[in-house]
């Protein structure tokens, strides 16, 4: 493993454009459950078809709203962990650094990352399904169990990409462009099974990016990767950062 760390640091020393493509696993050490991969994971306890699609919302908006309130409450009580914080620190060395995340938990921005592309939306944002007015979660009573209504009378939904919905167009096309010009893409804490998001690192690879995975287990993307570092993101990323800064400071 030490050898791989050194190879990764060597690649970083010779790179300009680096990208972090992240999934739920990067927030696991903050205390946010992942969607798959353990008995506590979200989709092993809840059914996405009842909670994470537009028809479910129209059938039972209060239930869907309440579920997202429950998740918002968990997320508002957790903090970014050393993995999010390390990525934010890398910006000092790589001004072009981009974070392309599937997460809706806002933890990258809270950790200080400034160039964040949220492929699946953000749980702190909401919008009216009728007139598209945006609302912050702080505009609502977190304790209320019923879905709020817009001034126009329309139902307000979380700004999250549900199953069957398209990804935000600008964010997705910009992410593709960034991946295609990347020197390195770190793939962190994602099972790599949800498309089209999972195309992002593959497009990067096709255009010459090195792919470095950090995960506690192999994923559907491991075969594309140049290196897979097995372990927790919050432990591995700080080690890479430490080794990298030691070497940069020597130059
Ligand atoms: P998953 O829950 O599918 O995968 C989480 C990954 O994180 C797994 O591969 C775990 O092995 C890994 N993991 C867990 N703890 C880790 C740690 N401490 N360090 C590193 N890796 C760790 O999450 P995603 O791939 O993000 O969609 O799921 C993709 C999408 O499916 C989500 O964005 C969500 C979901 O339905 C929407 O919300 C629209
Ligand atoms: Zn409205």
PDB file of C-alpha atoms and ligand atoms in Angstrom:
ATOM      1  CA  UNK A   1       0.000   0.000   0.000  1.00  0.00           C
ATOM      2  CA  UNK A   2       2.880   2.394   0.835  1.00  0.00           C
ATOM      3  CA  UNK A   3       4.126   1.945  -2.698  1.00  0.00           C
ATOM      4  CA  UNK A   4       0.715   2.914  -4.098  1.00  0.00           C
ATOM      5  CA  UNK A   5       0.599   6.010  -1.890  1.00  0.00           C
ATOM      6  CA  UNK A   6       3.945   7.095  -3.318  1.00  0.00           C
ATOM      7  CA  UNK A   7       2.770   6.494  -6.878  1.00  0.00           C
ATOM      8  CA  UNK A   8      -0.321   8.582  -6.198  1.00  0.00           C
ATOM      9  CA  UNK A   9       1.771  11.396  -4.741  1.00  0.00           C
ATOM     10  CA  UNK A  10       4.061  11.240  -7.751  1.00  0.00           C
ATOM     11  CA  UNK A  11       1.072  11.588 -10.065  1.00  0.00           C
ATOM     12  CA  UNK A  12      -0.173  14.554  -8.052  1.00  0.00           C
ATOM     13  CA  UNK A  13       3.223  16.238  -8.325  1.00  0.00           C
ATOM     14  CA  UNK A  14       2.898  16.084 -12.108  1.00  0.00           C
ATOM     15  CA  UNK A  15      -0.742  17.125 -12.420  1.00  0.00           C
ATOM     16  CA  UNK A  16      -2.639  20.343 -12.768  1.00  0.00           C
ATOM     17  CA  UNK A  17      -6.300  19.433 -13.105  1.00  0.00           C
ATOM     18  CA  UNK A  18      -7.584  17.215 -10.359  1.00  0.00           C
ATOM     19  CA  UNK A  19     -11.133  16.106  -9.744  1.00  0.00           C
ATOM     20  CA  UNK A  20     -12.780  14.423  -6.786  1.00  0.00           C
ATOM     21  CA  UNK A  21     -15.812  12.374  -7.806  1.00  0.00           C
ATOM     22  CA  UNK A  22     -17.596  11.486  -4.583  1.00  0.00           C
ATOM     23  CA  UNK A  23     -20.487   9.405  -3.300  1.00  0.00           C
ATOM     24  CA  UNK A  24     -22.248   8.641  -0.055  1.00  0.00           C
ATOM     25  CA  UNK A  25     -19.231   6.779   1.389  1.00  0.00           C
ATOM     26  CA  UNK A  26     -17.320  10.027   1.858  1.00  0.00           C
ATOM     27  CA  UNK A  27     -19.950  11.158   4.361  1.00  0.00           C
ATOM     28  CA  UNK A  28     -20.197   7.810   6.167  1.00  0.00           C
ATOM     29  CA  UNK A  29     -17.575   8.835   8.727  1.00  0.00           C
ATOM     30  CA  UNK A  30     -19.611  11.974   9.454  1.00  0.00           C
ATOM     31  CA  UNK A  31     -22.514   9.708  10.425  1.00  0.00           C
ATOM     32  CA  UNK A  32     -24.651   9.894   7.274  1.00  0.00           C
ATOM     33  CA  UNK A  33     -25.822   6.439   6.172  1.00  0.00           C
ATOM     34  CA  UNK A  34     -24.868   5.247   2.696  1.00  0.00           C
ATOM     35  CA  UNK A  35     -27.532   4.019   0.260  1.00  0.00           C
ATOM     36  CA  UNK A  36     -26.127   0.525  -0.300  1.00  0.00           C
ATOM     37  CA  UNK A  37     -23.588  -1.860   1.108  1.00  0.00           C
ATOM     38  CA  UNK A  38     -24.607  -2.440   4.753  1.00  0.00           C
ATOM     39  CA  UNK A  39     -27.609  -3.423   6.882  1.00  0.00           C
ATOM     40  CA  UNK A  40     -27.917   0.191   8.008  1.00  0.00           C
ATOM     41  CA  UNK A  41     -27.849   1.564   4.479  1.00  0.00           C
ATOM     42  CA  UNK A  42     -30.800   3.656   3.351  1.00  0.00           C
ATOM     43  CA  UNK A  43     -32.103   1.487   0.509  1.00  0.00           C
ATOM     44  CA  UNK A  44     -31.935  -1.640   2.663  1.00  0.00           C
ATOM     45  CA  UNK A  45     -34.416  -0.045   5.083  1.00  0.00           C
ATOM     46  CA  UNK A  46     -36.586   2.124   2.836  1.00  0.00           C
ATOM     47  CA  UNK A  47     -37.990   1.643  -0.634  1.00  0.00           C
ATOM     48  CA  UNK A  48     -36.780   4.162  -3.198  1.00  0.00           C
ATOM     49  CA  UNK A  49     -39.958   3.612  -5.216  1.00  0.00           C
ATOM     50  CA  UNK A  50     -42.002   4.903  -2.236  1.00  0.00           C
ATOM     51  CA  UNK A  51     -39.766   7.851  -1.414  1.00  0.00           C
ATOM     52  CA  UNK A  52     -37.441   8.954  -4.157  1.00  0.00           C
ATOM     53  CA  UNK A  53     -39.526   9.498  -7.237  1.00  0.00           C
ATOM     54  CA  UNK A  54     -42.025  12.049  -8.447  1.00  0.00           C
ATOM     55  CA  UNK A  55     -45.032   9.706  -8.530  1.00  0.00           C
ATOM     56  CA  UNK A  56     -44.447   8.746  -4.913  1.00  0.00           C
ATOM     57  CA  UNK A  57     -44.362  12.440  -4.024  1.00  0.00           C
ATOM     58  CA  UNK A  58     -47.644  13.117  -5.847  1.00  0.00           C
ATOM     59  CA  UNK A  59     -49.250  10.073  -4.214  1.00  0.00           C
ATOM     60  CA  UNK A  60     -48.162  10.940  -0.709  1.00  0.00           C
ATOM     61  CA  UNK A  61     -46.382  14.290  -0.528  1.00  0.00           C
ATOM     62  CA  UNK A  62     -46.476  14.485   3.271  1.00  0.00           C
ATOM     63  CA  UNK A  63     -44.736  11.129   3.668  1.00  0.00           C
ATOM     64  CA  UNK A  64     -41.989  12.020   1.203  1.00  0.00           C
ATOM     65  CA  UNK A  65     -41.564  15.464   2.770  1.00  0.00           C
ATOM     66  CA  UNK A  66     -41.362  13.939   6.257  1.00  0.00           C
ATOM     67  CA  UNK A  67     -38.691  11.497   5.115  1.00  0.00           C
ATOM     68  CA  UNK A  68     -36.587  14.295   3.700  1.00  0.00           C
ATOM     69  CA  UNK A  69     -37.096  16.327   6.898  1.00  0.00           C
ATOM     70  CA  UNK A  70     -35.767  13.328   8.810  1.00  0.00           C
ATOM     71  CA  UNK A  71     -32.710  13.197   6.570  1.00  0.00           C
ATOM     72  CA  UNK A  72     -32.207  16.968   6.728  1.00  0.00           C
ATOM     73  CA  UNK A  73     -32.226  16.797  10.482  1.00  0.00           C
ATOM     74  CA  UNK A  74     -29.533  14.092  10.506  1.00  0.00           C
ATOM     75  CA  UNK A  75     -27.441  16.065   8.035  1.00  0.00           C
ATOM     76  CA  UNK A  76     -27.809  19.378   9.865  1.00  0.00           C
ATOM     77  CA  UNK A  77     -26.448  17.717  12.996  1.00  0.00           C
ATOM     78  CA  UNK A  78     -23.294  16.256  11.447  1.00  0.00           C
ATOM     79  CA  UNK A  79     -20.015  17.832  10.458  1.00  0.00           C
ATOM     80  CA  UNK A  80     -17.657  17.442   7.509  1.00  0.00           C
ATOM     81  CA  UNK A  81     -15.035  14.789   8.272  1.00  0.00           C
ATOM     82  CA  UNK A  82     -11.289  14.708   7.483  1.00  0.00           C
ATOM     83  CA  UNK A  83     -12.008  13.474   3.928  1.00  0.00           C
ATOM     84  CA  UNK A  84     -14.128  16.546   3.044  1.00  0.00           C
ATOM     85  CA  UNK A  85     -11.690  18.810   4.853  1.00  0.00           C
ATOM     86  CA  UNK A  86      -8.639  17.374   3.084  1.00  0.00           C
ATOM     87  CA  UNK A  87     -10.241  17.883  -0.326  1.00  0.00           C
ATOM     88  CA  UNK A  88     -10.894  21.525   0.578  1.00  0.00           C
ATOM     89  CA  UNK A  89      -7.236  21.884   1.643  1.00  0.00           C
ATOM     90  CA  UNK A  90      -6.002  20.530  -1.710  1.00  0.00           C
ATOM     91  CA  UNK A  91      -7.458  23.665  -3.352  1.00  0.00           C
ATOM     92  CA  UNK A  92      -4.451  25.658  -2.118  1.00  0.00           C
ATOM     93  CA  UNK A  93      -2.241  23.544  -4.357  1.00  0.00           C
ATOM     94  CA  UNK A  94      -4.654  22.977  -7.250  1.00  0.00           C
ATOM     95  CA  UNK A  95      -6.649  26.112  -8.033  1.00  0.00           C
ATOM     96  CA  UNK A  96      -8.542  24.242 -10.792  1.00  0.00           C
ATOM     97  CA  UNK A  97      -9.662  21.516  -8.421  1.00  0.00           C
ATOM     98  CA  UNK A  98     -13.277  20.427  -8.905  1.00  0.00           C
ATOM     99  CA  UNK A  99     -15.506  18.332  -6.697  1.00  0.00           C
ATOM    100  CA  UNK A 100     -18.179  16.462  -8.615  1.00  0.00           C
ATOM    101  CA  UNK A 101     -20.468  14.890  -6.088  1.00  0.00           C
ATOM    102  CA  UNK A 102     -23.512  12.632  -6.100  1.00  0.00           C
ATOM    103  CA  UNK A 103     -24.208  13.694  -2.528  1.00  0.00           C
ATOM    104  CA  UNK A 104     -26.962  16.102  -1.572  1.00  0.00           C
ATOM    105  CA  UNK A 105     -25.684  16.707   1.966  1.00  0.00           C
ATOM    106  CA  UNK A 106     -23.782  19.961   1.312  1.00  0.00           C
ATOM    107  CA  UNK A 107     -20.799  18.726   3.361  1.00  0.00           C
ATOM    108  CA  UNK A 108     -18.194  19.557   0.692  1.00  0.00           C
ATOM    109  CA  UNK A 109     -19.216  23.211   0.714  1.00  0.00           C
ATOM    110  CA  UNK A 110     -19.418  23.259   4.488  1.00  0.00           C
ATOM    111  CA  UNK A 111     -15.838  21.913   4.565  1.00  0.00           C
ATOM    112  CA  UNK A 112     -14.700  24.864   2.431  1.00  0.00           C
ATOM    113  CA  UNK A 113     -14.593  23.465  -1.116  1.00  0.00           C
ATOM    114  CA  UNK A 114     -15.527  26.231  -3.533  1.00  0.00           C
ATOM    115  CA  UNK A 115     -15.848  24.494  -6.898  1.00  0.00           C
ATOM    116  CA  UNK A 116     -18.545  21.905  -6.233  1.00  0.00           C
ATOM    117  CA  UNK A 117     -20.836  20.335  -8.835  1.00  0.00           C
ATOM    118  CA  UNK A 118     -23.862  18.641  -7.301  1.00  0.00           C
ATOM    119  CA  UNK A 119     -25.119  16.067  -9.782  1.00  0.00           C
ATOM    120  CA  UNK A 120     -28.076  14.975  -7.636  1.00  0.00           C
ATOM    121  CA  UNK A 121     -29.093  18.300  -6.109  1.00  0.00           C
ATOM    122  CA  UNK A 122     -28.907  19.625  -2.574  1.00  0.00           C
ATOM    123  CA  UNK A 123     -31.146  18.730   0.345  1.00  0.00           C
ATOM    124  CA  UNK A 124     -31.007  22.284   1.682  1.00  0.00           C
ATOM    125  CA  UNK A 125     -32.682  23.618  -1.450  1.00  0.00           C
ATOM    126  CA  UNK A 126     -36.324  23.156  -2.468  1.00  0.00           C
ATOM    127  CA  UNK A 127     -38.563  24.371  -5.235  1.00  0.00           C
ATOM    128  CA  UNK A 128     -42.211  24.734  -6.128  1.00  0.00           C
ATOM    129  CA  UNK A 129     -43.368  22.110  -8.606  1.00  0.00           C
ATOM    130  CA  UNK A 130     -45.699  24.649 -10.229  1.00  0.00           C
ATOM    131  CA  UNK A 131     -43.810  27.930 -10.606  1.00  0.00           C
ATOM    132  CA  UNK A 132     -40.266  26.730  -9.839  1.00  0.00           C
ATOM    133  CA  UNK A 133     -39.580  29.339  -7.128  1.00  0.00           C
ATOM    134  CA  UNK A 134     -36.637  28.224  -4.975  1.00  0.00           C
ATOM    135  CA  UNK A 135     -36.807  28.006  -1.185  1.00  0.00           C
ATOM    136  CA  UNK A 136     -34.158  27.256   1.414  1.00  0.00           C
ATOM    137  CA  UNK A 137     -34.887  24.610   3.978  1.00  0.00           C
ATOM    138  CA  UNK A 138     -34.365  27.258   6.656  1.00  0.00           C
ATOM    139  CA  UNK A 139     -37.536  28.952   5.293  1.00  0.00           C
ATOM    140  CA  UNK A 140     -39.631  26.130   6.774  1.00  0.00           C
ATOM    141  CA  UNK A 141     -40.506  24.747  10.154  1.00  0.00           C
ATOM    142  CA  UNK A 142     -38.270  21.682  10.472  1.00  0.00           C
ATOM    143  CA  UNK A 143     -40.747  20.072  12.869  1.00  0.00           C
ATOM    144  CA  UNK A 144     -43.716  20.305  10.513  1.00  0.00           C
ATOM    145  CA  UNK A 145     -44.773  16.980   9.117  1.00  0.00           C
ATOM    146  CA  UNK A 146     -46.728  18.283   6.167  1.00  0.00           C
ATOM    147  CA  UNK A 147     -45.384  19.467   2.873  1.00  0.00           C
ATOM    148  CA  UNK A 148     -45.224  23.272   2.600  1.00  0.00           C
ATOM    149  CA  UNK A 149     -46.972  25.170  -0.177  1.00  0.00           C
ATOM    150  CA  UNK A 150     -45.664  27.948  -2.345  1.00  0.00           C
ATOM    151  CA  UNK A 151     -47.248  31.417  -2.566  1.00  0.00           C
ATOM    152  CA  UNK A 152     -48.816  30.191  -5.819  1.00  0.00           C
ATOM    153  CA  UNK A 153     -50.359  27.185  -4.068  1.00  0.00           C
ATOM    154  CA  UNK A 154     -48.003  24.611  -5.606  1.00  0.00           C
ATOM    155  CA  UNK A 155     -46.368  21.867  -3.566  1.00  0.00           C
ATOM    156  CA  UNK A 156     -42.746  22.381  -2.586  1.00  0.00           C
ATOM    157  CA  UNK A 157     -40.327  19.520  -3.178  1.00  0.00           C
ATOM    158  CA  UNK A 158     -36.676  19.009  -2.274  1.00  0.00           C
ATOM    159  CA  UNK A 159     -34.233  19.945  -5.044  1.00  0.00           C
ATOM    160  CA  UNK A 160     -33.029  16.385  -5.371  1.00  0.00           C
ATOM    161  CA  UNK A 161     -32.819  14.329  -8.531  1.00  0.00           C
ATOM    162  CA  UNK A 162     -35.227  11.454  -8.068  1.00  0.00           C
ATOM    163  CA  UNK A 163     -35.204   8.128  -9.877  1.00  0.00           C
ATOM    164  CA  UNK A 164     -36.313   8.590 -13.457  1.00  0.00           C
ATOM    165  CA  UNK A 165     -35.431  12.306 -13.510  1.00  0.00           C
ATOM    166  CA  UNK A 166     -32.781  14.041 -15.581  1.00  0.00           C
ATOM    167  CA  UNK A 167     -29.648  15.454 -13.981  1.00  0.00           C
ATOM    168  CA  UNK A 168     -29.341  19.248 -13.906  1.00  0.00           C
ATOM    169  CA  UNK A 169     -28.234  20.012 -17.445  1.00  0.00           C
ATOM    170  CA  UNK A 170     -25.532  22.635 -16.885  1.00  0.00           C
ATOM    171  CA  UNK A 171     -23.996  20.797 -13.915  1.00  0.00           C
ATOM    172  CA  UNK A 172     -23.841  17.535 -15.814  1.00  0.00           C
ATOM    173  CA  UNK A 173     -22.381  18.934 -19.035  1.00  0.00           C
ATOM    174  CA  UNK A 174     -19.840  21.024 -17.123  1.00  0.00           C
ATOM    175  CA  UNK A 175     -18.873  17.948 -15.062  1.00  0.00           C
ATOM    176  CA  UNK A 176     -18.331  15.973 -18.258  1.00  0.00           C
ATOM    177  CA  UNK A 177     -16.114  18.722 -19.644  1.00  0.00           C
ATOM    178  CA  UNK A 178     -14.093  18.924 -16.416  1.00  0.00           C
ATOM    179  CA  UNK A 179     -13.648  15.136 -16.300  1.00  0.00           C
ATOM    180  CA  UNK A 180     -12.468  15.095 -19.899  1.00  0.00           C
ATOM    181  CA  UNK A 181      -9.705  17.588 -19.179  1.00  0.00           C
ATOM    182  CA  UNK A 182      -8.677  16.093 -15.825  1.00  0.00           C
ATOM    183  CA  UNK A 183      -5.228  14.670 -15.154  1.00  0.00           C
ATOM    184  CA  UNK A 184      -6.419  12.718 -12.120  1.00  0.00           C
ATOM    185  CA  UNK A 185      -9.890  11.740 -10.949  1.00  0.00           C
ATOM    186  CA  UNK A 186     -10.210  10.449  -7.416  1.00  0.00           C
ATOM    187  CA  UNK A 187     -13.293   8.248  -7.071  1.00  0.00           C
ATOM    188  CA  UNK A 188     -14.286   8.247  -3.439  1.00  0.00           C
ATOM    189  CA  UNK A 189     -16.971   6.333  -1.567  1.00  0.00           C
ATOM    190  CA  UNK A 190     -19.262   5.448  -4.431  1.00  0.00           C
ATOM    191  CA  UNK A 191     -20.621   2.077  -5.493  1.00  0.00           C
ATOM    192  CA  UNK A 192     -20.593   3.362  -9.096  1.00  0.00           C
ATOM    193  CA  UNK A 193     -23.916   1.770  -9.959  1.00  0.00           C
ATOM    194  CA  UNK A 194     -26.034   4.866 -10.543  1.00  0.00           C
ATOM    195  CA  UNK A 195     -25.999   6.255 -14.073  1.00  0.00           C
ATOM    196  CA  UNK A 196     -25.546   8.669 -15.715  1.00  0.00           C
ATOM    197  CA  UNK A 197     -23.386   9.973 -12.812  1.00  0.00           C
ATOM    198  CA  UNK A 198     -21.033   6.996 -13.041  1.00  0.00           C
ATOM    199  CA  UNK A 199     -20.144   7.904 -16.632  1.00  0.00           C
ATOM    200  CA  UNK A 200     -18.201  10.912 -15.359  1.00  0.00           C
ATOM    201  CA  UNK A 201     -15.007   9.062 -14.333  1.00  0.00           C
ATOM    202  CA  UNK A 202     -15.299   6.733 -17.333  1.00  0.00           C
ATOM    203  CA  UNK A 203     -15.322   9.738 -19.697  1.00  0.00           C
ATOM    204  CA  UNK A 204     -12.296  11.052 -17.846  1.00  0.00           C
ATOM    205  CA  UNK A 205     -10.460   7.770 -18.317  1.00  0.00           C
ATOM    206  CA  UNK A 206     -11.269   7.730 -22.036  1.00  0.00           C
ATOM    207  CA  UNK A 207      -9.602  11.138 -22.288  1.00  0.00           C
ATOM    208  CA  UNK A 208      -6.445  10.219 -20.460  1.00  0.00           C
ATOM    209  CA  UNK A 209      -7.181  10.865 -16.785  1.00  0.00           C
ATOM    210  CA  UNK A 210      -5.685   8.538 -14.201  1.00  0.00           C
ATOM    211  CA  UNK A 211      -8.371   7.116 -11.920  1.00  0.00           C
ATOM    212  CA  UNK A 212      -7.598   6.601  -8.249  1.00  0.00           C
ATOM    213  CA  UNK A 213     -10.263   4.976  -6.131  1.00  0.00           C
ATOM    214  CA  UNK A 214     -10.650   5.181  -2.363  1.00  0.00           C
ATOM    215  CA  UNK A 215     -13.280   2.851  -0.942  1.00  0.00           C
ATOM    216  CA  UNK A 216     -13.622   0.337   1.871  1.00  0.00           C
ATOM    217  CA  UNK A 217     -14.370  -2.278  -0.774  1.00  0.00           C
ATOM    218  CA  UNK A 218     -14.053  -2.738  -4.542  1.00  0.00           C
ATOM    219  CA  UNK A 219     -16.813  -1.116  -6.590  1.00  0.00           C
ATOM    220  CA  UNK A 220     -18.343  -1.338 -10.047  1.00  0.00           C
ATOM    221  CA  UNK A 221     -15.781   1.264 -11.146  1.00  0.00           C
ATOM    222  CA  UNK A 222     -12.693  -0.528  -9.799  1.00  0.00           C
ATOM    223  CA  UNK A 223     -11.918  -2.169 -13.130  1.00  0.00           C
ATOM    224  CA  UNK A 224     -11.432   1.240 -14.736  1.00  0.00           C
ATOM    225  CA  UNK A 225      -9.125   2.443 -11.980  1.00  0.00           C
ATOM    226  CA  UNK A 226      -5.358   2.702 -12.120  1.00  0.00           C
ATOM    227  CA  UNK A 227      -5.211   2.283  -8.358  1.00  0.00           C
ATOM    228  CA  UNK A 228      -7.683   1.321  -5.672  1.00  0.00           C
ATOM    229  CA  UNK A 229      -6.763   2.252  -2.119  1.00  0.00           C
ATOM    230  CA  UNK A 230      -8.857   0.125   0.216  1.00  0.00           C
ATOM    231  CA  UNK A 231      -9.795   1.866   3.454  1.00  0.00           C
ATOM    232  CA  UNK A 232     -11.748   4.735   4.904  1.00  0.00           C
ATOM    233  CA  UNK A 233     -11.657   7.996   2.980  1.00  0.00           C
ATOM    234  CA  UNK A 234     -11.219  10.016   6.182  1.00  0.00           C
ATOM    235  CA  UNK A 235      -8.072   8.063   6.977  1.00  0.00           C
ATOM    236  CA  UNK A 236      -6.522   7.669   3.524  1.00  0.00           C
ATOM    237  CA  UNK A 237      -6.937  11.195   2.146  1.00  0.00           C
ATOM    238  CA  UNK A 238      -5.095  12.924   5.019  1.00  0.00           C
ATOM    239  CA  UNK A 239      -2.148  10.526   4.532  1.00  0.00           C
ATOM    240  CA  UNK A 240      -1.977  11.343   0.821  1.00  0.00           C
ATOM    241  CA  UNK A 241      -2.185  15.051   1.612  1.00  0.00           C
ATOM    242  CA  UNK A 242       0.575  14.803   4.216  1.00  0.00           C
ATOM    243  CA  UNK A 243       2.916  12.914   1.864  1.00  0.00           C
ATOM    244  CA  UNK A 244       2.123  15.300  -0.968  1.00  0.00           C
ATOM    245  CA  UNK A 245       2.799  18.468   1.028  1.00  0.00           C
ATOM    246  CA  UNK A 246       6.071  17.043   2.344  1.00  0.00           C
ATOM    247  CA  UNK A 247       7.213  16.481  -1.231  1.00  0.00           C
ATOM    248  CA  UNK A 248       5.941  19.813  -2.575  1.00  0.00           C
ATOM    249  CA  UNK A 249       7.656  21.681   0.228  1.00  0.00           C
ATOM    250  CA  UNK A 250      10.932  20.038  -0.783  1.00  0.00           C
ATOM    251  CA  UNK A 251      10.718  21.295  -4.368  1.00  0.00           C
TER     252      UNK A 251
HETATM  253  P1  LIG B   1     -23.763   3.970  -2.268  1.00  0.00           P
HETATM  254  O1  LIG B   1     -24.457   3.877  -0.953  1.00  0.00           O
HETATM  255  O2  LIG B   1     -24.310   3.209  -3.407  1.00  0.00           O
HETATM  256  O3  LIG B   1     -22.240   3.532  -2.087  1.00  0.00           O
HETATM  257  C1  LIG B   1     -21.475   3.964  -1.008  1.00  0.00           C
HETATM  258  C2  LIG B   1     -20.061   3.480  -1.222  1.00  0.00           C
HETATM  259  O4  LIG B   1     -19.243   4.030  -0.191  1.00  0.00           O
HETATM  260  C3  LIG B   1     -19.877   1.963  -1.164  1.00  0.00           C
HETATM  261  O5  LIG B   1     -19.122   1.541  -2.284  1.00  0.00           O
HETATM  262  C4  LIG B   1     -19.115   1.741   0.148  1.00  0.00           C
HETATM  263  O6  LIG B   1     -18.214   0.643   0.059  1.00  0.00           O
HETATM  264  C5  LIG B   1     -18.340   3.039   0.268  1.00  0.00           C
HETATM  265  N1  LIG B   1     -17.936   3.445   1.639  1.00  0.00           N
HETATM  266  C6  LIG B   1     -18.620   3.300   2.794  1.00  0.00           C
HETATM  267  N2  LIG B   1     -17.961   3.862   3.822  1.00  0.00           N
HETATM  268  C7  LIG B   1     -16.813   4.389   3.312  1.00  0.00           C
HETATM  269  C8  LIG B   1     -15.713   5.115   3.867  1.00  0.00           C
HETATM  270  N3  LIG B   1     -15.640   5.419   5.174  1.00  0.00           N
HETATM  271  N4  LIG B   1     -14.715   5.497   3.029  1.00  0.00           N
HETATM  272  C9  LIG B   1     -14.764   5.187   1.699  1.00  0.00           C
HETATM  273  N5  LIG B   1     -15.771   4.516   1.131  1.00  0.00           N
HETATM  274  C10 LIG B   1     -16.795   4.124   1.912  1.00  0.00           C
HETATM  275  O7  LIG B   1     -23.657   5.548  -2.583  1.00  0.00           O
HETATM  276  P2  LIG B   1     -23.501   6.291  -3.981  1.00  0.00           P
HETATM  277  O8  LIG B   1     -22.561   5.565  -4.864  1.00  0.00           O
HETATM  278  O9  LIG B   1     -23.218   7.700  -3.667  1.00  0.00           O
HETATM  279  O10 LIG B   1     -29.049   9.111  -5.447  1.00  0.00           O
HETATM  280  O11 LIG B   1     -24.969   6.173  -4.569  1.00  0.00           O
HETATM  281  C11 LIG B   1     -25.298   6.833  -5.758  1.00  0.00           C
HETATM  282  C12 LIG B   1     -26.692   7.410  -5.688  1.00  0.00           C
HETATM  283  O12 LIG B   1     -27.625   6.402  -5.321  1.00  0.00           O
HETATM  284  C13 LIG B   1     -26.882   8.476  -4.634  1.00  0.00           C
HETATM  285  O13 LIG B   1     -26.474   9.757  -5.061  1.00  0.00           O
HETATM  286  C14 LIG B   1     -28.359   8.441  -4.383  1.00  0.00           C
HETATM  287  C15 LIG B   1     -28.606   6.958  -4.413  1.00  0.00           C
HETATM  288  O14 LIG B   1     -29.887   6.559  -4.795  1.00  0.00           O
HETATM  289  C16 LIG B   1     -29.832  10.183  -5.179  1.00  0.00           C
HETATM  290  O15 LIG B   1     -30.019  10.638  -4.074  1.00  0.00           O
HETATM  291  C17 LIG B   1     -30.435  10.795  -6.380  1.00  0.00           C
HETATM  292 ZN1  LIG B   2     -45.083  28.264  -6.808  1.00  0.00          ZN
END
